[in-house]
Protein backbone atom coordinates (compact mmCIF):
# COMPACT_ATOMS: atom_id res chain seq x y z
CA UNK A 1 0.00 0.00 0.00
CA UNK A 2 1.43 3.34 -1.08
CA UNK A 3 1.14 6.28 1.28
CA UNK A 4 0.25 9.75 0.07
CA UNK A 5 2.58 11.79 2.26
CA UNK A 6 6.27 11.88 1.38
CA UNK A 7 8.20 9.01 2.88
CA UNK A 8 10.58 9.66 5.72
CA UNK A 9 14.18 8.74 5.07
CA UNK A 10 15.21 6.27 7.77
CA UNK A 11 18.60 5.20 9.02
CA UNK A 12 18.46 2.12 11.26
CA UNK A 13 21.16 0.67 13.51
CA UNK A 14 20.98 -3.11 13.84
CA UNK A 15 22.61 -6.28 15.11
CA UNK A 16 21.42 -9.69 14.00
CA UNK A 17 18.04 -11.35 14.29
CA UNK A 18 16.02 -8.76 16.28
CA UNK A 19 17.43 -5.91 14.22
CA UNK A 20 16.85 -7.72 10.95
CA UNK A 21 13.18 -8.25 11.76
CA UNK A 22 12.49 -4.56 12.40
CA UNK A 23 14.57 -3.46 9.41
CA UNK A 24 12.51 -5.84 7.27
CA UNK A 25 9.36 -4.34 8.81
CA UNK A 26 10.49 -0.83 7.85
CA UNK A 27 11.14 -1.97 4.27
CA UNK A 28 7.66 -3.57 4.20
CA UNK A 29 5.89 -0.61 5.84
CA UNK A 30 7.43 2.05 3.63
CA UNK A 31 9.96 1.09 1.02
CA UNK A 32 13.49 -0.21 0.99
CA UNK A 33 14.52 2.79 -1.09
CA UNK A 34 13.99 5.04 1.92
CA UNK A 35 15.98 2.89 4.32
CA UNK A 36 19.67 2.53 5.18
CA UNK A 37 20.61 -0.14 7.71
CA UNK A 38 23.93 0.21 9.53
CA UNK A 39 24.93 -3.18 10.89
CA UNK A 40 27.25 -4.35 13.64
CA UNK A 41 30.41 -6.06 12.37
CA UNK A 42 32.16 -6.62 15.70
CA UNK A 43 31.17 -10.30 15.66
CA UNK A 44 32.78 -10.83 12.25
CA UNK A 45 35.44 -13.54 12.25
CA UNK A 46 37.45 -15.80 9.98
CA UNK A 47 36.63 -19.49 9.60
CA UNK A 48 38.18 -21.86 7.03
CA UNK A 49 39.91 -18.76 5.66
CA UNK A 50 36.58 -17.08 4.95
CA UNK A 51 35.40 -13.70 6.21
CA UNK A 52 32.10 -14.26 7.99
CA UNK A 53 29.85 -11.33 8.95
CA UNK A 54 27.04 -12.96 10.95
CA UNK A 55 24.94 -9.85 11.55
CA UNK A 56 25.31 -8.45 8.04
CA UNK A 57 24.33 -11.83 6.62
CA UNK A 58 21.31 -12.12 8.90
CA UNK A 59 20.07 -8.69 7.88
CA UNK A 60 20.88 -9.34 4.21
CA UNK A 61 19.11 -12.71 4.05
CA UNK A 62 16.13 -11.31 5.97
CA UNK A 63 15.75 -8.30 3.66
CA UNK A 64 16.14 -10.56 0.63
CA UNK A 65 13.41 -12.89 1.93
CA UNK A 66 15.90 -15.77 2.11
CA UNK A 67 16.27 -16.12 5.88
CA UNK A 68 15.51 -19.36 7.65
CA UNK A 69 12.27 -18.61 9.53
CA UNK A 70 13.03 -21.14 12.28
CA UNK A 71 16.43 -19.78 13.32
CA UNK A 72 16.28 -16.21 12.02
CA UNK A 73 19.83 -16.70 10.65
CA UNK A 74 21.11 -18.75 7.73
CA UNK A 75 19.24 -19.44 4.48
CA UNK A 76 15.89 -21.23 4.40
CA UNK A 77 16.15 -24.78 3.11
CA UNK A 78 19.96 -24.70 2.96
CA UNK A 79 21.88 -27.99 2.88
CA UNK A 80 25.03 -28.85 4.86
CA UNK A 81 27.00 -31.07 2.48
CA UNK A 82 30.15 -28.94 2.64
CA UNK A 83 30.15 -28.81 6.42
CA UNK A 84 29.61 -32.59 6.57
CA UNK A 85 32.67 -33.12 4.37
CA UNK A 86 34.71 -30.77 6.55
CA UNK A 87 33.58 -32.84 9.52
CA UNK A 88 34.74 -35.90 7.56
CA UNK A 89 38.22 -34.38 7.59
CA UNK A 90 38.04 -34.46 11.39
CA UNK A 91 37.67 -30.73 11.71
CA UNK A 92 35.70 -29.14 14.48
CA UNK A 93 32.47 -27.75 12.99
CA UNK A 94 30.86 -25.86 15.85
CA UNK A 95 29.81 -22.95 13.65
CA UNK A 96 26.87 -23.91 11.47
CA UNK A 97 27.40 -22.96 7.81
CA UNK A 98 25.05 -24.02 5.02
CA UNK A 99 26.12 -24.60 1.44
CA UNK A 100 24.38 -21.53 0.05
CA UNK A 101 25.67 -19.50 2.98
CA UNK A 102 29.23 -20.62 2.06
CA UNK A 103 28.78 -18.93 -1.32
CA UNK A 104 28.30 -15.56 0.40
CA UNK A 105 31.45 -15.99 2.49
CA UNK A 106 33.51 -17.19 -0.47
CA UNK A 107 32.55 -14.22 -2.64
CA UNK A 108 32.94 -11.70 0.19
CA UNK A 109 36.40 -13.05 0.99
CA UNK A 110 37.42 -13.01 -2.68
CA UNK A 111 36.40 -9.34 -3.05
CA UNK A 112 38.08 -8.31 0.23
CA UNK A 113 41.31 -10.03 -0.86
CA UNK A 114 41.28 -8.15 -4.13
CA UNK A 115 41.16 -4.88 -2.18
CA UNK A 116 37.46 -4.05 -1.99
CA UNK A 117 36.18 -2.58 1.27
CA UNK A 118 33.56 -4.39 3.35
CA UNK A 119 31.17 -1.58 2.40
CA UNK A 120 31.79 -2.21 -1.34
CA UNK A 121 31.25 -5.96 -1.01
CA UNK A 122 28.16 -5.59 1.15
CA UNK A 123 26.54 -3.18 -1.28
CA UNK A 124 27.35 -5.51 -4.21
CA UNK A 125 25.99 -8.63 -2.53
CA UNK A 126 22.81 -6.90 -1.31
CA UNK A 127 22.13 -5.38 -4.73
CA UNK A 128 22.65 -8.73 -6.43
CA UNK A 129 20.03 -10.23 -4.11
CA UNK A 130 17.58 -7.52 -5.14
CA UNK A 131 17.58 -5.67 -1.82
CA UNK A 132 16.39 -2.11 -2.33
CA UNK A 133 17.41 -0.86 1.13
CA UNK A 134 20.99 0.29 1.54
CA UNK A 135 22.84 -2.27 3.65
CA UNK A 136 26.00 -0.92 5.28
CA UNK A 137 28.60 -2.35 7.65
CA UNK A 138 29.24 -0.08 10.66
CA UNK A 139 32.86 0.32 9.51
CA UNK A 140 35.41 -1.07 7.08
CA UNK A 141 38.19 -1.74 9.59
CA UNK A 142 38.25 -5.04 11.51
CA UNK A 143 36.73 -4.97 15.00
CA UNK A 144 36.55 -7.99 17.29
CA UNK A 145 34.35 -8.29 20.35
CA UNK A 146 36.13 -9.98 23.25
CA UNK A 147 34.14 -11.17 26.22
CA UNK A 148 35.59 -11.13 29.74
CA UNK A 149 34.36 -14.16 31.68
CA UNK A 150 35.38 -15.94 34.91
CA UNK A 151 37.26 -18.36 32.58
CA UNK A 152 39.19 -15.53 30.95
CA UNK A 153 38.91 -13.50 27.78
CA UNK A 154 36.93 -15.26 25.02
CA UNK A 155 36.53 -14.47 21.35
CA UNK A 156 32.92 -13.59 20.65
CA UNK A 157 31.90 -16.62 18.58
CA UNK A 158 33.66 -18.91 21.05
CA UNK A 159 31.56 -17.38 23.84
CA UNK A 160 28.36 -17.12 21.82
CA UNK A 161 28.22 -20.22 19.65
CA UNK A 162 30.71 -22.78 20.92
CA UNK A 163 30.04 -22.19 24.63
CA UNK A 164 26.40 -21.17 23.96
CA UNK A 165 26.68 -17.90 25.93
CA UNK A 166 26.68 -19.83 29.22
CA UNK A 167 29.54 -17.81 30.79
CA UNK A 168 28.94 -14.79 32.96
CA UNK A 169 29.97 -11.66 31.09
CA UNK A 170 32.10 -9.46 33.32
CA UNK A 171 33.08 -7.02 30.60
CA UNK A 172 33.34 -6.59 26.84
CA UNK A 173 36.11 -5.15 24.70
CA UNK A 174 35.85 -4.09 21.08
CA UNK A 175 39.36 -4.77 19.81
CA UNK A 176 40.32 -2.41 16.98
CA UNK A 177 37.46 0.03 17.56
CA UNK A 178 39.86 2.91 18.27
CA UNK A 179 41.19 2.74 14.71
CA UNK A 180 37.79 2.74 13.02
CA UNK A 181 36.24 5.65 11.22
CA UNK A 182 32.65 6.32 10.25
CA UNK A 183 32.40 5.19 6.60
CA UNK A 184 31.42 7.90 4.14
CA UNK A 185 28.26 6.04 3.15
CA UNK A 186 27.18 5.75 6.78
CA UNK A 187 27.87 9.42 7.31
CA UNK A 188 25.84 10.31 4.19
CA UNK A 189 22.98 8.01 5.26
CA UNK A 190 22.83 9.82 8.61
CA UNK A 191 22.95 13.23 6.90
CA UNK A 192 20.17 12.28 4.48
CA UNK A 193 17.85 10.73 7.07
CA UNK A 194 15.14 12.50 9.02
CA UNK A 195 14.57 9.61 11.44
CA UNK A 196 16.99 7.24 13.16
CA UNK A 197 15.77 3.92 14.55
CA UNK A 198 17.74 1.77 16.98
CA UNK A 199 16.45 -1.72 16.23
CA UNK A 200 15.81 -4.20 19.08
CA UNK A 201 19.30 -5.67 19.20
CA UNK A 202 21.62 -6.60 22.02
CA UNK A 203 22.56 -3.18 23.50
CA UNK A 204 25.95 -4.42 24.73
CA UNK A 205 27.40 -6.45 21.85
CA UNK A 206 25.33 -5.39 18.82
CA UNK A 207 24.40 -1.72 19.20
CA UNK A 208 27.32 -1.22 21.62
CA UNK A 209 30.10 -1.56 19.02
CA UNK A 210 28.31 0.74 16.53
CA UNK A 211 28.00 3.44 19.18
CA UNK A 212 31.67 2.93 20.12
CA UNK A 213 32.98 3.99 16.69
CA UNK A 214 34.95 7.14 17.50
CA UNK A 215 32.82 10.22 16.93
CA UNK A 216 29.56 8.40 16.26
CA UNK A 217 27.95 8.83 19.65
CA UNK A 218 28.87 12.53 19.72
CA UNK A 219 27.32 12.86 16.30
CA UNK A 220 24.08 11.28 17.57
CA UNK A 221 23.98 13.67 20.53
CA UNK A 222 24.08 16.60 18.12
CA UNK A 223 21.49 15.33 15.64
CA UNK A 224 18.26 17.26 15.40
CA UNK A 225 16.31 14.34 13.90
CA UNK A 226 14.46 12.06 16.30
CA UNK A 227 16.31 8.93 17.39
CA UNK A 228 13.89 6.23 18.46
CA UNK A 229 14.76 2.82 19.93
CA UNK A 230 12.59 -0.27 20.09
CA UNK A 231 13.37 -2.01 23.37
CA UNK A 232 15.09 -5.39 22.99
CA UNK A 233 14.08 -6.24 26.57
CA UNK A 234 10.48 -7.25 27.16
CA UNK A 235 9.13 -8.04 30.62
CA UNK A 236 12.66 -8.09 32.03
CA UNK A 237 13.88 -10.65 29.51
CA UNK A 238 15.47 -10.98 26.09
CA UNK A 239 13.38 -12.95 23.62
CA UNK A 240 16.50 -14.81 22.63
CA UNK A 241 20.22 -14.61 23.25
CA UNK A 242 22.15 -13.35 26.24
CA UNK A 243 21.17 -9.64 26.30
CA UNK A 244 19.34 -10.02 29.62
CA UNK A 245 22.12 -12.00 31.34
CA UNK A 246 24.74 -9.57 30.02
CA UNK A 247 22.91 -6.49 31.27
CA UNK A 248 22.59 -8.11 34.69
CA UNK A 249 26.22 -9.19 35.12
CA UNK A 250 27.40 -5.81 33.82
CA UNK A 251 25.36 -4.08 36.53
CA UNK A 252 22.52 -2.64 34.44
CA UNK A 253 18.84 -2.92 35.17
CA UNK A 254 17.34 -5.68 33.02
CA UNK A 255 14.38 -3.78 31.65
CA UNK A 256 13.36 -1.32 28.96
CA UNK A 257 14.21 1.41 31.49
CA UNK A 258 17.69 -0.07 31.89
CA UNK A 259 18.17 0.09 28.11
CA UNK A 260 16.83 3.66 28.07
CA UNK A 261 19.53 4.56 30.65
CA UNK A 262 22.20 3.25 28.27
CA UNK A 263 20.95 5.45 25.41
CA UNK A 264 19.65 8.47 27.34
CA UNK A 265 22.38 10.87 26.23
CA UNK A 266 21.10 10.82 22.63
CA UNK A 267 17.70 9.08 22.57
CA UNK A 268 14.53 11.03 21.69
CA UNK A 269 11.95 8.28 21.98
CA UNK A 270 11.51 4.66 22.93
CA UNK A 271 8.97 2.05 21.92
CA UNK A 272 8.34 -0.32 24.81
CA UNK A 273 6.21 -3.43 24.98
CA UNK A 274 2.66 -3.41 26.39
CA UNK A 275 3.94 -5.67 29.15
CA UNK A 276 6.24 -2.83 30.21
CA UNK A 277 3.72 0.02 30.14
CA UNK A 278 4.37 0.59 33.86
CA UNK A 279 7.95 1.69 33.00
CA UNK A 280 6.77 4.56 30.79
CA UNK A 281 6.95 7.22 33.47
CA UNK A 282 10.46 6.29 34.53
CA UNK A 283 11.61 6.55 30.91
CA UNK A 284 9.87 9.88 30.25
CA UNK A 285 11.58 11.14 33.43
CA UNK A 286 14.86 10.59 31.55
CA UNK A 287 13.64 13.04 28.92
CA UNK A 288 12.72 10.27 26.46
CA UNK A 289 9.24 10.14 24.88
CA UNK A 290 7.55 6.74 25.15
CA UNK A 291 5.23 4.81 22.88
CA UNK A 292 3.70 1.54 24.11
CA UNK A 293 3.09 -1.18 21.50
CA UNK A 294 3.10 -4.92 20.97
CA UNK A 295 6.74 -5.37 20.10
CA UNK A 296 7.10 -9.13 19.67
CA UNK A 297 7.54 -9.80 15.95
CA UNK A 298 6.40 -13.32 15.12
CA UNK A 299 5.13 -12.80 11.59
CA UNK A 300 5.99 -10.53 8.67
CA UNK A 301 2.84 -8.62 9.45
CA UNK A 302 3.98 -8.05 13.06
CA UNK A 303 7.21 -6.62 11.66
CA UNK A 304 5.41 -4.28 9.30
CA UNK A 305 2.91 -3.08 11.93
CA UNK A 306 5.58 -2.46 14.59
CA UNK A 307 7.75 -0.65 12.05
CA UNK A 308 4.86 1.53 10.91
CA UNK A 309 3.96 2.41 14.53
CA UNK A 310 7.60 3.17 15.31
CA UNK A 311 7.93 5.45 12.28
CA UNK A 312 4.67 7.30 13.00
CA UNK A 313 5.83 7.78 16.60
CA UNK A 314 9.23 9.04 15.39
CA UNK A 315 7.57 11.34 12.85
CA UNK A 316 5.50 12.86 15.66
CA UNK A 317 8.81 13.78 17.33
CA UNK A 318 10.24 15.61 14.34
CA UNK A 319 10.69 19.24 15.33
CA UNK A 320 8.91 21.28 12.66
CA UNK A 321 10.94 24.36 11.66
CA UNK A 322 7.98 26.70 12.22
CA UNK A 323 7.63 25.42 15.80
CA UNK A 324 11.32 25.35 16.63
P1 LIG B 1 21.89 -11.33 17.52
O1 LIG B 1 22.90 -10.47 16.83
O2 LIG B 1 21.34 -12.38 16.65
O3 LIG B 1 22.33 -11.77 18.86
O4 LIG B 1 20.63 -10.53 17.81
P2 LIG B 1 20.40 -9.06 18.19
O5 LIG B 1 21.64 -8.31 18.30
O6 LIG B 1 19.40 -8.59 17.23
O7 LIG B 1 19.85 -9.09 19.67
C1 LIG B 1 18.95 -9.94 20.20
C2 LIG B 1 17.97 -9.06 20.92
O8 LIG B 1 16.89 -8.84 20.04
C3 LIG B 1 17.42 -9.66 22.20
O9 LIG B 1 17.50 -8.73 23.26
C4 LIG B 1 15.96 -9.94 21.84
O10 LIG B 1 15.09 -9.77 22.95
C5 LIG B 1 15.70 -8.93 20.77
N1 LIG B 1 14.62 -9.35 19.89
C6 LIG B 1 14.60 -10.41 19.06
N2 LIG B 1 13.40 -10.50 18.46
C7 LIG B 1 12.65 -9.45 18.91
C8 LIG B 1 11.32 -9.00 18.67
O11 LIG B 1 10.55 -9.60 17.90
N3 LIG B 1 10.91 -7.88 19.34
C9 LIG B 1 11.72 -7.20 20.21
N4 LIG B 1 11.25 -6.11 20.82
N5 LIG B 1 12.97 -7.61 20.48
C10 LIG B 1 13.43 -8.72 19.83
CA1 LIG C 1 25.12 -10.66 16.46
Coordinates of C-alpha atoms and ligand atoms in Angstrom, one line a residue:
X1 CA 0.0 0.0 0.0
X2 CA 1.4 3.3 -1.1
X3 CA 1.1 6.3 1.3
X4 CA 0.3 9.7 0.1
X5 CA 2.6 11.8 2.3
X6 CA 6.3 11.9 1.4
X7 CA 8.2 9.0 2.9
X8 CA 10.6 9.7 5.7
X9 CA 14.2 8.7 5.1
X10 CA 15.2 6.3 7.8
X11 CA 18.6 5.2 9.0
X12 CA 18.5 2.1 11.3
X13 CA 21.2 0.7 13.5
X14 CA 21.0 -3.1 13.8
X15 CA 22.6 -6.3 15.1
X16 CA 21.4 -9.7 14.0
X17 CA 18.0 -11.4 14.3
X18 CA 16.0 -8.8 16.3
X19 CA 17.4 -5.9 14.2
X20 CA 16.9 -7.7 10.9
X21 CA 13.2 -8.2 11.8
X22 CA 12.5 -4.6 12.4
X23 CA 14.6 -3.5 9.4
X24 CA 12.5 -5.8 7.3
X25 CA 9.4 -4.3 8.8
X26 CA 10.5 -0.8 7.8
X27 CA 11.1 -2.0 4.3
X28 CA 7.7 -3.6 4.2
X29 CA 5.9 -0.6 5.8
X30 CA 7.4 2.1 3.6
X31 CA 10.0 1.1 1.0
X32 CA 13.5 -0.2 1.0
X33 CA 14.5 2.8 -1.1
X34 CA 14.0 5.0 1.9
X35 CA 16.0 2.9 4.3
X36 CA 19.7 2.5 5.2
X37 CA 20.6 -0.1 7.7
X38 CA 23.9 0.2 9.5
X39 CA 24.9 -3.2 10.9
X40 CA 27.3 -4.3 13.6
X41 CA 30.4 -6.1 12.4
X42 CA 32.2 -6.6 15.7
X43 CA 31.2 -10.3 15.7
X44 CA 32.8 -10.8 12.3
X45 CA 35.4 -13.5 12.3
X46 CA 37.5 -15.8 10.0
X47 CA 36.6 -19.5 9.6
X48 CA 38.2 -21.9 7.0
X49 CA 39.9 -18.8 5.7
X50 CA 36.6 -17.1 4.9
X51 CA 35.4 -13.7 6.2
X52 CA 32.1 -14.3 8.0
X53 CA 29.9 -11.3 8.9
X54 CA 27.0 -13.0 11.0
X55 CA 24.9 -9.9 11.6
X56 CA 25.3 -8.5 8.0
X57 CA 24.3 -11.8 6.6
X58 CA 21.3 -12.1 8.9
X59 CA 20.1 -8.7 7.9
X60 CA 20.9 -9.3 4.2
X61 CA 19.1 -12.7 4.1
X62 CA 16.1 -11.3 6.0
X63 CA 15.7 -8.3 3.7
X64 CA 16.1 -10.6 0.6
X65 CA 13.4 -12.9 1.9
X66 CA 15.9 -15.8 2.1
X67 CA 16.3 -16.1 5.9
X68 CA 15.5 -19.4 7.6
X69 CA 12.3 -18.6 9.5
X70 CA 13.0 -21.1 12.3
X71 CA 16.4 -19.8 13.3
X72 CA 16.3 -16.2 12.0
X73 CA 19.8 -16.7 10.6
X74 CA 21.1 -18.8 7.7
X75 CA 19.2 -19.4 4.5
X76 CA 15.9 -21.2 4.4
X77 CA 16.2 -24.8 3.1
X78 CA 20.0 -24.7 3.0
X79 CA 21.9 -28.0 2.9
X80 CA 25.0 -28.8 4.9
X81 CA 27.0 -31.1 2.5
X82 CA 30.2 -28.9 2.6
X83 CA 30.2 -28.8 6.4
X84 CA 29.6 -32.6 6.6
X85 CA 32.7 -33.1 4.4
X86 CA 34.7 -30.8 6.5
X87 CA 33.6 -32.8 9.5
X88 CA 34.7 -35.9 7.6
X89 CA 38.2 -34.4 7.6
X90 CA 38.0 -34.5 11.4
X91 CA 37.7 -30.7 11.7
X92 CA 35.7 -29.1 14.5
X93 CA 32.5 -27.7 13.0
X94 CA 30.9 -25.9 15.9
X95 CA 29.8 -22.9 13.6
X96 CA 26.9 -23.9 11.5
X97 CA 27.4 -23.0 7.8
X98 CA 25.1 -24.0 5.0
X99 CA 26.1 -24.6 1.4
X100 CA 24.4 -21.5 0.1
X101 CA 25.7 -19.5 3.0
X102 CA 29.2 -20.6 2.1
X103 CA 28.8 -18.9 -1.3
X104 CA 28.3 -15.6 0.4
X105 CA 31.5 -16.0 2.5
X106 CA 33.5 -17.2 -0.5
X107 CA 32.6 -14.2 -2.6
X108 CA 32.9 -11.7 0.2
X109 CA 36.4 -13.0 1.0
X110 CA 37.4 -13.0 -2.7
X111 CA 36.4 -9.3 -3.0
X112 CA 38.1 -8.3 0.2
X113 CA 41.3 -10.0 -0.9
X114 CA 41.3 -8.1 -4.1
X115 CA 41.2 -4.9 -2.2
X116 CA 37.5 -4.1 -2.0
X117 CA 36.2 -2.6 1.3
X118 CA 33.6 -4.4 3.4
X119 CA 31.2 -1.6 2.4
X120 CA 31.8 -2.2 -1.3
X121 CA 31.3 -6.0 -1.0
X122 CA 28.2 -5.6 1.2
X123 CA 26.5 -3.2 -1.3
X124 CA 27.4 -5.5 -4.2
X125 CA 26.0 -8.6 -2.5
X126 CA 22.8 -6.9 -1.3
X127 CA 22.1 -5.4 -4.7
X128 CA 22.6 -8.7 -6.4
X129 CA 20.0 -10.2 -4.1
X130 CA 17.6 -7.5 -5.1
X131 CA 17.6 -5.7 -1.8
X132 CA 16.4 -2.1 -2.3
X133 CA 17.4 -0.9 1.1
X134 CA 21.0 0.3 1.5
X135 CA 22.8 -2.3 3.6
X136 CA 26.0 -0.9 5.3
X137 CA 28.6 -2.4 7.7
X138 CA 29.2 -0.1 10.7
X139 CA 32.9 0.3 9.5
X140 CA 35.4 -1.1 7.1
X141 CA 38.2 -1.7 9.6
X142 CA 38.2 -5.0 11.5
X143 CA 36.7 -5.0 15.0
X144 CA 36.5 -8.0 17.3
X145 CA 34.3 -8.3 20.4
X146 CA 36.1 -10.0 23.2
X147 CA 34.1 -11.2 26.2
X148 CA 35.6 -11.1 29.7
X149 CA 34.4 -14.2 31.7
X150 CA 35.4 -15.9 34.9
X151 CA 37.3 -18.4 32.6
X152 CA 39.2 -15.5 31.0
X153 CA 38.9 -13.5 27.8
X154 CA 36.9 -15.3 25.0
X155 CA 36.5 -14.5 21.4
X156 CA 32.9 -13.6 20.7
X157 CA 31.9 -16.6 18.6
X158 CA 33.7 -18.9 21.0
X159 CA 31.6 -17.4 23.8
X160 CA 28.4 -17.1 21.8
X161 CA 28.2 -20.2 19.6
X162 CA 30.7 -22.8 20.9
X163 CA 30.0 -22.2 24.6
X164 CA 26.4 -21.2 24.0
X165 CA 26.7 -17.9 25.9
X166 CA 26.7 -19.8 29.2
X167 CA 29.5 -17.8 30.8
X168 CA 28.9 -14.8 33.0
X169 CA 30.0 -11.7 31.1
X170 CA 32.1 -9.5 33.3
X171 CA 33.1 -7.0 30.6
X172 CA 33.3 -6.6 26.8
X173 CA 36.1 -5.1 24.7
X174 CA 35.9 -4.1 21.1
X175 CA 39.4 -4.8 19.8
X176 CA 40.3 -2.4 17.0
X177 CA 37.5 0.0 17.6
X178 CA 39.9 2.9 18.3
X179 CA 41.2 2.7 14.7
X180 CA 37.8 2.7 13.0
X181 CA 36.2 5.6 11.2
X182 CA 32.6 6.3 10.2
X183 CA 32.4 5.2 6.6
X184 CA 31.4 7.9 4.1
X185 CA 28.3 6.0 3.2
X186 CA 27.2 5.7 6.8
X187 CA 27.9 9.4 7.3
X188 CA 25.8 10.3 4.2
X189 CA 23.0 8.0 5.3
X190 CA 22.8 9.8 8.6
X191 CA 23.0 13.2 6.9
X192 CA 20.2 12.3 4.5
X193 CA 17.9 10.7 7.1
X194 CA 15.1 12.5 9.0
X195 CA 14.6 9.6 11.4
X196 CA 17.0 7.2 13.2
X197 CA 15.8 3.9 14.5
X198 CA 17.7 1.8 17.0
X199 CA 16.4 -1.7 16.2
X200 CA 15.8 -4.2 19.1
X201 CA 19.3 -5.7 19.2
X202 CA 21.6 -6.6 22.0
X203 CA 22.6 -3.2 23.5
X204 CA 25.9 -4.4 24.7
X205 CA 27.4 -6.5 21.9
X206 CA 25.3 -5.4 18.8
X207 CA 24.4 -1.7 19.2
X208 CA 27.3 -1.2 21.6
X209 CA 30.1 -1.6 19.0
X210 CA 28.3 0.7 16.5
X211 CA 28.0 3.4 19.2
X212 CA 31.7 2.9 20.1
X213 CA 33.0 4.0 16.7
X214 CA 35.0 7.1 17.5
X215 CA 32.8 10.2 16.9
X216 CA 29.6 8.4 16.3
X217 CA 27.9 8.8 19.6
X218 CA 28.9 12.5 19.7
X219 CA 27.3 12.9 16.3
X220 CA 24.1 11.3 17.6
X221 CA 24.0 13.7 20.5
X222 CA 24.1 16.6 18.1
X223 CA 21.5 15.3 15.6
X224 CA 18.3 17.3 15.4
X225 CA 16.3 14.3 13.9
X226 CA 14.5 12.1 16.3
X227 CA 16.3 8.9 17.4
X228 CA 13.9 6.2 18.5
X229 CA 14.8 2.8 19.9
X230 CA 12.6 -0.3 20.1
X231 CA 13.4 -2.0 23.4
X232 CA 15.1 -5.4 23.0
X233 CA 14.1 -6.2 26.6
X234 CA 10.5 -7.3 27.2
X235 CA 9.1 -8.0 30.6
X236 CA 12.7 -8.1 32.0
X237 CA 13.9 -10.7 29.5
X238 CA 15.5 -11.0 26.1
X239 CA 13.4 -12.9 23.6
X240 CA 16.5 -14.8 22.6
X241 CA 20.2 -14.6 23.2
X242 CA 22.1 -13.4 26.2
X243 CA 21.2 -9.6 26.3
X244 CA 19.3 -10.0 29.6
X245 CA 22.1 -12.0 31.3
X246 CA 24.7 -9.6 30.0
X247 CA 22.9 -6.5 31.3
X248 CA 22.6 -8.1 34.7
X249 CA 26.2 -9.2 35.1
X250 CA 27.4 -5.8 33.8
X251 CA 25.4 -4.1 36.5
X252 CA 22.5 -2.6 34.4
X253 CA 18.8 -2.9 35.2
X254 CA 17.3 -5.7 33.0
X255 CA 14.4 -3.8 31.6
X256 CA 13.4 -1.3 29.0
X257 CA 14.2 1.4 31.5
X258 CA 17.7 -0.1 31.9
X259 CA 18.2 0.1 28.1
X260 CA 16.8 3.7 28.1
X261 CA 19.5 4.6 30.6
X262 CA 22.2 3.3 28.3
X263 CA 21.0 5.4 25.4
X264 CA 19.6 8.5 27.3
X265 CA 22.4 10.9 26.2
X266 CA 21.1 10.8 22.6
X267 CA 17.7 9.1 22.6
X268 CA 14.5 11.0 21.7
X269 CA 11.9 8.3 22.0
X270 CA 11.5 4.7 22.9
X271 CA 9.0 2.0 21.9
X272 CA 8.3 -0.3 24.8
X273 CA 6.2 -3.4 25.0
X274 CA 2.7 -3.4 26.4
X275 CA 3.9 -5.7 29.2
X276 CA 6.2 -2.8 30.2
X277 CA 3.7 0.0 30.1
X278 CA 4.4 0.6 33.9
X279 CA 7.9 1.7 33.0
X280 CA 6.8 4.6 30.8
X281 CA 6.9 7.2 33.5
X282 CA 10.5 6.3 34.5
X283 CA 11.6 6.5 30.9
X284 CA 9.9 9.9 30.2
X285 CA 11.6 11.1 33.4
X286 CA 14.9 10.6 31.6
X287 CA 13.6 13.0 28.9
X288 CA 12.7 10.3 26.5
X289 CA 9.2 10.1 24.9
X290 CA 7.6 6.7 25.2
X291 CA 5.2 4.8 22.9
X292 CA 3.7 1.5 24.1
X293 CA 3.1 -1.2 21.5
X294 CA 3.1 -4.9 21.0
X295 CA 6.7 -5.4 20.1
X296 CA 7.1 -9.1 19.7
X297 CA 7.5 -9.8 15.9
X298 CA 6.4 -13.3 15.1
X299 CA 5.1 -12.8 11.6
X300 CA 6.0 -10.5 8.7
X301 CA 2.8 -8.6 9.4
X302 CA 4.0 -8.1 13.1
X303 CA 7.2 -6.6 11.7
X304 CA 5.4 -4.3 9.3
X305 CA 2.9 -3.1 11.9
X306 CA 5.6 -2.5 14.6
X307 CA 7.8 -0.6 12.1
X308 CA 4.9 1.5 10.9
X309 CA 4.0 2.4 14.5
X310 CA 7.6 3.2 15.3
X311 CA 7.9 5.4 12.3
X312 CA 4.7 7.3 13.0
X313 CA 5.8 7.8 16.6
X314 CA 9.2 9.0 15.4
X315 CA 7.6 11.3 12.8
X316 CA 5.5 12.9 15.7
X317 CA 8.8 13.8 17.3
X318 CA 10.2 15.6 14.3
X319 CA 10.7 19.2 15.3
X320 CA 8.9 21.3 12.7
X321 CA 10.9 24.4 11.7
X322 CA 8.0 26.7 12.2
X323 CA 7.6 25.4 15.8
X324 CA 11.3 25.4 16.6
Ligands
LIG1 P1 21.9 -11.3 17.5 O1 22.9 -10.5 16.8 O2 21.3 -12.4 16.6 O3 22.3 -11.8 18.9 O4 20.6 -10.5 17.8 P2 20.4 -9.1 18.2 O5 21.6 -8.3 18.3 O6 19.4 -8.6 17.2 O7 19.8 -9.1 19.7 C1 19.0 -9.9 20.2 C2 18.0 -9.1 20.9 O8 16.9 -8.8 20.0 C3 17.4 -9.7 22.2 O9 17.5 -8.7 23.3 C4 16.0 -9.9 21.8 O10 15.1 -9.8 22.9 C5 15.7 -8.9 20.8 N1 14.6 -9.3 19.9 C6 14.6 -10.4 19.1 N2 13.4 -10.5 18.5 C7 12.7 -9.5 18.9 C8 11.3 -9.0 18.7 O11 10.6 -9.6 17.9 N3 10.9 -7.9 19.3 C9 11.7 -7.2 20.2 N4 11.3 -6.1 20.8 N5 13.0 -7.6 20.5 C10 13.4 -8.7 19.8
LIG2 CA1 25.1 -10.7 16.5

